[in-house]
PDB file of C-alpha atoms in Angstrom:
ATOM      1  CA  UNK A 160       2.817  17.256  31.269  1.00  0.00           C
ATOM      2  CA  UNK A 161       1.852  16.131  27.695  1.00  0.00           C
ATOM      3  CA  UNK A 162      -0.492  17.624  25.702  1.00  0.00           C
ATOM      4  CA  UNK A 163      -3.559  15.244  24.806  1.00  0.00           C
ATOM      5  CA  UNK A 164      -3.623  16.004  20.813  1.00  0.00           C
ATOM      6  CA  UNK A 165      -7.429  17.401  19.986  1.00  0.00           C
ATOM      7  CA  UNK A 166      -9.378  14.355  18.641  1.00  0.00           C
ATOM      8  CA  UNK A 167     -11.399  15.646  15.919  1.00  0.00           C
ATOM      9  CA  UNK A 168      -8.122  18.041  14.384  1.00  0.00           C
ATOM     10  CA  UNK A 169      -5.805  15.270  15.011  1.00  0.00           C
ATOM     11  CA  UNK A 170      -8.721  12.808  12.893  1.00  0.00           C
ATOM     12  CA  UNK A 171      -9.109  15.370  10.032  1.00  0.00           C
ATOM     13  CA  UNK A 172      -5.271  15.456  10.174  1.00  0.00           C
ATOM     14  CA  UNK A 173      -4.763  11.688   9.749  1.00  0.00           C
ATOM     15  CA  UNK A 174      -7.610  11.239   7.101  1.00  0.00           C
ATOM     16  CA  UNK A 175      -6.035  14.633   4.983  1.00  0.00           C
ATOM     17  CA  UNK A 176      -2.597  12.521   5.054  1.00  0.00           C
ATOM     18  CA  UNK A 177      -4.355   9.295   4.092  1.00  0.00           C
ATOM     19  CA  UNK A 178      -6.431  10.969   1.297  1.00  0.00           C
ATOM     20  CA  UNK A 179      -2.602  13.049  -0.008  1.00  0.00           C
ATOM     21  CA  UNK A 180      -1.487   9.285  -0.107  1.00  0.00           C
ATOM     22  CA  UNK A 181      -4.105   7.563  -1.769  1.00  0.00           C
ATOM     23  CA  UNK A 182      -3.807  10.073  -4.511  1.00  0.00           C
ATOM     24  CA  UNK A 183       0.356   9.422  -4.567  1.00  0.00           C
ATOM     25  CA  UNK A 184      -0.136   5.677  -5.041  1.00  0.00           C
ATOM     26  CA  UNK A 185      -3.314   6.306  -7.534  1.00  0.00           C
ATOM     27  CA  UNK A 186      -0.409   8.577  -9.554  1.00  0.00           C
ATOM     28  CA  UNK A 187       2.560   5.484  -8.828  1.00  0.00           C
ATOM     29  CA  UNK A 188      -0.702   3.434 -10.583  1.00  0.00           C
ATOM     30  CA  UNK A 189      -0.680   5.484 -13.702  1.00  0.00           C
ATOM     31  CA  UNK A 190       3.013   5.691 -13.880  1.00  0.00           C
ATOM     32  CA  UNK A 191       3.244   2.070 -13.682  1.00  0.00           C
ATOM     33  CA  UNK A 192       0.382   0.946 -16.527  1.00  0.00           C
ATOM     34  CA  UNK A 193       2.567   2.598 -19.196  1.00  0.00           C
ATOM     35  CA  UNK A 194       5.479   0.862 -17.808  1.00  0.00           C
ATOM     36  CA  UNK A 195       4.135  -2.606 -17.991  1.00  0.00           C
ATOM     37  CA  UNK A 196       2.443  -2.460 -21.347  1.00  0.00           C
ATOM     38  CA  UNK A 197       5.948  -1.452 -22.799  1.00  0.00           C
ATOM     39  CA  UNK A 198       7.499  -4.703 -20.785  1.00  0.00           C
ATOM     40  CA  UNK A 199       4.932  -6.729 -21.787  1.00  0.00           C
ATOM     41  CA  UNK A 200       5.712  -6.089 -25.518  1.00  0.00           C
ATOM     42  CA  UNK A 201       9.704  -6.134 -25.546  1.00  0.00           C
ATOM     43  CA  UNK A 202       8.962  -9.608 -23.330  1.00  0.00           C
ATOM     44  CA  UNK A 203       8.788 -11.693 -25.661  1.00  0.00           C
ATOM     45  CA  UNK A 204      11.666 -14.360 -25.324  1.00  0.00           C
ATOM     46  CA  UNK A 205      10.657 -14.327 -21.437  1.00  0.00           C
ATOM     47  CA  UNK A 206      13.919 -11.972 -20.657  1.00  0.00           C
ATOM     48  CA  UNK A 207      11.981  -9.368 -18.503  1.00  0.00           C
ATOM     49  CA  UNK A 208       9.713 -12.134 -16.565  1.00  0.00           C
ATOM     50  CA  UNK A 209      10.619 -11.127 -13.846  1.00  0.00           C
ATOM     51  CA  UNK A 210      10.690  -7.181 -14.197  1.00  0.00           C
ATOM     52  CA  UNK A 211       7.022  -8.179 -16.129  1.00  0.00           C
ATOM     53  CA  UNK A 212       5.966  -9.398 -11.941  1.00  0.00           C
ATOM     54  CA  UNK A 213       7.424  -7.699 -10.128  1.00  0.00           C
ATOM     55  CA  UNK A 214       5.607  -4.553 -12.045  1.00  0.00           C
ATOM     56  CA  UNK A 215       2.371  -6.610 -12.152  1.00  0.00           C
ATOM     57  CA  UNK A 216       2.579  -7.634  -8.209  1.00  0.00           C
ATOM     58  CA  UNK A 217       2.877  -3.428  -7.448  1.00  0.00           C
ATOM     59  CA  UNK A 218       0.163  -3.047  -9.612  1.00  0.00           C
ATOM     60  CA  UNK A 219      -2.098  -5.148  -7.679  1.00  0.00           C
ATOM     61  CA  UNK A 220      -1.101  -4.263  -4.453  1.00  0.00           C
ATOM     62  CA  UNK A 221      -1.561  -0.200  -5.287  1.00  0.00           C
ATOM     63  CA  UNK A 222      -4.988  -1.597  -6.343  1.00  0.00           C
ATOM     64  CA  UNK A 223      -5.313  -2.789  -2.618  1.00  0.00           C
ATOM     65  CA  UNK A 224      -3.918  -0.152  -0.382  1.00  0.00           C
ATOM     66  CA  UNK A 225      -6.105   2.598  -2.945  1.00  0.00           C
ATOM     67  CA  UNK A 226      -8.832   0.592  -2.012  1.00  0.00           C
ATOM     68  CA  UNK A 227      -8.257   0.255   1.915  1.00  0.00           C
ATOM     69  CA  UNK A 228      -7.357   3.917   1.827  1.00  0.00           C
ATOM     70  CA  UNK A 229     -10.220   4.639  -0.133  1.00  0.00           C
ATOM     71  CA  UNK A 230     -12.450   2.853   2.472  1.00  0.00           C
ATOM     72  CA  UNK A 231     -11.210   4.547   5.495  1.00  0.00           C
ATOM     73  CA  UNK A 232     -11.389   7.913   4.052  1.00  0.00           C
ATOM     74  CA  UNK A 233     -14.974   7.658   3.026  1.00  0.00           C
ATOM     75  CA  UNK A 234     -16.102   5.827   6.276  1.00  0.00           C
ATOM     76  CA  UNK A 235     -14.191   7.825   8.171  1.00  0.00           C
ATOM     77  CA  UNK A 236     -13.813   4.730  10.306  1.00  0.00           C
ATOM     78  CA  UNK A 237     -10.252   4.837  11.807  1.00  0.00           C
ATOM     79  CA  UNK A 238      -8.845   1.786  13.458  1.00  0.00           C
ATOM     80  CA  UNK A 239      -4.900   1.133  14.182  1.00  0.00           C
ATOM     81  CA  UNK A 240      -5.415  -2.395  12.906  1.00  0.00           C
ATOM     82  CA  UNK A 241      -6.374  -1.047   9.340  1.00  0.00           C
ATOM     83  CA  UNK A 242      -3.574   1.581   9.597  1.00  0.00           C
ATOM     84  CA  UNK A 243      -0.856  -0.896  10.535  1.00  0.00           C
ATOM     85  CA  UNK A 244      -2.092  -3.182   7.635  1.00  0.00           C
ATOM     86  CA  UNK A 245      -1.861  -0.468   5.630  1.00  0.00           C
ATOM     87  CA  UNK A 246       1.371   0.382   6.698  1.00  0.00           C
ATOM     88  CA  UNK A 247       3.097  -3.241   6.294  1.00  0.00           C
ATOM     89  CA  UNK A 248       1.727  -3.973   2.877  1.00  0.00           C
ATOM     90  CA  UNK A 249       3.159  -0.558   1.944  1.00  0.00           C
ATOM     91  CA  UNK A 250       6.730  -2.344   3.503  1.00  0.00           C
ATOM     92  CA  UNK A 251       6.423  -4.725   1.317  1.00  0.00           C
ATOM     93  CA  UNK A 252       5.630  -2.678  -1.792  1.00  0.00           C
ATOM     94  CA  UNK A 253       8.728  -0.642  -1.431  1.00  0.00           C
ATOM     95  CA  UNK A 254      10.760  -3.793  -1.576  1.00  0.00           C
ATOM     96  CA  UNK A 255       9.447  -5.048  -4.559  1.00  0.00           C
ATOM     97  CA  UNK A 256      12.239  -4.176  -7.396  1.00  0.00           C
ATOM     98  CA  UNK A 257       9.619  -1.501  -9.484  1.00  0.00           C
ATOM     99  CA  UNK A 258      12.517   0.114 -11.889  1.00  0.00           C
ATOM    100  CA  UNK A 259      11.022   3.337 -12.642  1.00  0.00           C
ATOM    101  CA  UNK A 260      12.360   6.030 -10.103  1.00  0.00           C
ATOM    102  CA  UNK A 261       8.780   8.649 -11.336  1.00  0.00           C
ATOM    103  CA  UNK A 262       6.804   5.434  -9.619  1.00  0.00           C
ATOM    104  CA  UNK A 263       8.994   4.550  -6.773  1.00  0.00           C
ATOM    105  CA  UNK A 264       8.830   8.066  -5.331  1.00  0.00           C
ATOM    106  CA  UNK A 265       5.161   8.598  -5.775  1.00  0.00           C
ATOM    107  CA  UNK A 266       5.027   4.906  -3.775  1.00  0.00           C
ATOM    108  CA  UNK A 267       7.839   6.617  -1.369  1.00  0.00           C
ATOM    109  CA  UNK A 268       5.579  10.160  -0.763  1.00  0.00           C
ATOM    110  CA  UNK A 269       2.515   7.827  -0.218  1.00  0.00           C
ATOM    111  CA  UNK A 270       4.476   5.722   2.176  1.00  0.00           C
ATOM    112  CA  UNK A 271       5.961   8.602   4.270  1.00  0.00           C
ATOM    113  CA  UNK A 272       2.047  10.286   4.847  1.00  0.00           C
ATOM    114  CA  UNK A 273       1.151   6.390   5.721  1.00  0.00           C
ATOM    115  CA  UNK A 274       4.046   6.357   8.477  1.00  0.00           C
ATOM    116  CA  UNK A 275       2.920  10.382   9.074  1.00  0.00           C
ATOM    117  CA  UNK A 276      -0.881   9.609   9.686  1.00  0.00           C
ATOM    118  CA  UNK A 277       0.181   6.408  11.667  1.00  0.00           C
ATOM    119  CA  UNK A 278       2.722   8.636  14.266  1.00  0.00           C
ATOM    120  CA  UNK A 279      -0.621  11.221  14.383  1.00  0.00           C
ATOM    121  CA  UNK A 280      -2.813   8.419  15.670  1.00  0.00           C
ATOM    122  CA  UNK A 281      -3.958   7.675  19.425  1.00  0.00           C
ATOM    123  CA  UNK A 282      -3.520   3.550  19.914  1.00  0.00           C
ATOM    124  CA  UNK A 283      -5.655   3.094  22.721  1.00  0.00           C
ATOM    125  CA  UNK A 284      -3.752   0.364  24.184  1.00  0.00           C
ATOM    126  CA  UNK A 285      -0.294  -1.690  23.405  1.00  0.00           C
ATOM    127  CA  UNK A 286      -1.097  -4.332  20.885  1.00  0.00           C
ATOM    128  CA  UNK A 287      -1.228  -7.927  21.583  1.00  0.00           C
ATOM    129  CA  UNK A 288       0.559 -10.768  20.421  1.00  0.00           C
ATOM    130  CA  UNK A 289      -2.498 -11.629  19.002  1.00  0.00           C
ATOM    131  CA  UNK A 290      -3.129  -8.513  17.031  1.00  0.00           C
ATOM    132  CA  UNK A 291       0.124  -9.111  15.544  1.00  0.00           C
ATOM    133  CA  UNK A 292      -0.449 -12.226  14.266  1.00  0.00           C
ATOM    134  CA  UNK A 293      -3.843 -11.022  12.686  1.00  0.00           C
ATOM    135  CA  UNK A 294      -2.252  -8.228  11.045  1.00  0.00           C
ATOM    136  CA  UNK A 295       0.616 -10.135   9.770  1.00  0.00           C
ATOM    137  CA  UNK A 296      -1.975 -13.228   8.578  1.00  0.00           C
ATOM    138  CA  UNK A 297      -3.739 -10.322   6.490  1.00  0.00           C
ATOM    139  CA  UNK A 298      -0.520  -9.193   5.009  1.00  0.00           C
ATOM    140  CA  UNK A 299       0.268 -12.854   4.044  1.00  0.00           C
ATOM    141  CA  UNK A 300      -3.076 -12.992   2.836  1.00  0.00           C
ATOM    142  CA  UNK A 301      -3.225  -9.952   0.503  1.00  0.00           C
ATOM    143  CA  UNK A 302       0.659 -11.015  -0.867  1.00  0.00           C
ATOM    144  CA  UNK A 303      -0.507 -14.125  -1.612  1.00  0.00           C
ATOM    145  CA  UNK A 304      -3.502 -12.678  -3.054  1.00  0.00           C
ATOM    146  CA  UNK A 305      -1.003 -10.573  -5.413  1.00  0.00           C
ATOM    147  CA  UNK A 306       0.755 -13.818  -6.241  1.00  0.00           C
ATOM    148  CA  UNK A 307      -2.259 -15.697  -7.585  1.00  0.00           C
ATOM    149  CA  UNK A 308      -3.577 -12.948  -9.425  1.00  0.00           C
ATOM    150  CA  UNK A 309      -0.055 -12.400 -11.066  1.00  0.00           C
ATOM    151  CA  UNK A 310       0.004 -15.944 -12.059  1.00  0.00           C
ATOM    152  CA  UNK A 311      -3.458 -16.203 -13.217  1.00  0.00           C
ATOM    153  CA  UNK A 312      -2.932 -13.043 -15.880  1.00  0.00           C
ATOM    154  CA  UNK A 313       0.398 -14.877 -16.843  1.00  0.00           C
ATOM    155  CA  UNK A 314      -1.430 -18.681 -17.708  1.00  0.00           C
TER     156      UNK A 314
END
């Protein structure tokens, strides 16, 4: 017979991983400053636009998941919505082509505790369809967010 994990070692678990990643992606965030001031500046014949984005997009979406982590952990509030949010925005993070190996494995130790403190948690029941869609709306939202803002700093 399974063990029923104990709630409030299994919560203090999940929020300790959550707070170790927040502070990985807060370090991939002052890797990554350095890194785009110095494309910015050898950018100037538009060679490295792309690099210049893709560095800028990461940016804003470590700006994001610090913030969502940032809220759980003080509210204490945990929901498997917000953790599977969390968890699919960091998908698409990894993806995006961030050069800088010191960044991507702060981004890849911050991703692991997010997939660690997602395995640790209880989801009450199977999700629906619908939950899905919600979740995956939000992601769209936030990337599109990213997008804007990355074209707004470059008009």
């Amino acid at each position: 017979m399974a063990r029923k994990k104990d709630s409030v070692s299994n919560r203090h678990a999940i929020l300790k991983e959550l707070s170790d990643a927040m502070i990985a992606l807060n370090a991939a965030k002052a890797r990554l400053r350095p890194s785009l001031v110095r494309v910015k500046s050898e950018n100037r014949r538009g060679e490295l636009d792309q690099v210049e984005e893709s560095l800028e997009k990461a940016e804003y979406l470590l700006d994001k998941l610090s913030l969502r982590l940032n809220t759980l952990i003080v509210s204490g509030v945990l929901d498997w919505k917000s953790l599977a949010l969390i968890r699919e925005v960091m998908k698409r993070l990894t993806s995006l082509a961030v050069v800088d190996p010191s960044i991507m494995s702060y981004i890849s130790r911050a991703d692991d505790l997010i997939a660690k403190a997602w395995g640790d948690f209880d989801i009450p029941q199977e999700p629906g369809a619908s939950d899905l869609v919600t979740i995956n709306d939000e992601v769209k939202k936030i990337l599109d967010e990213a997008e804007r803002a990355v074209k707004s700093r470059r008009a």
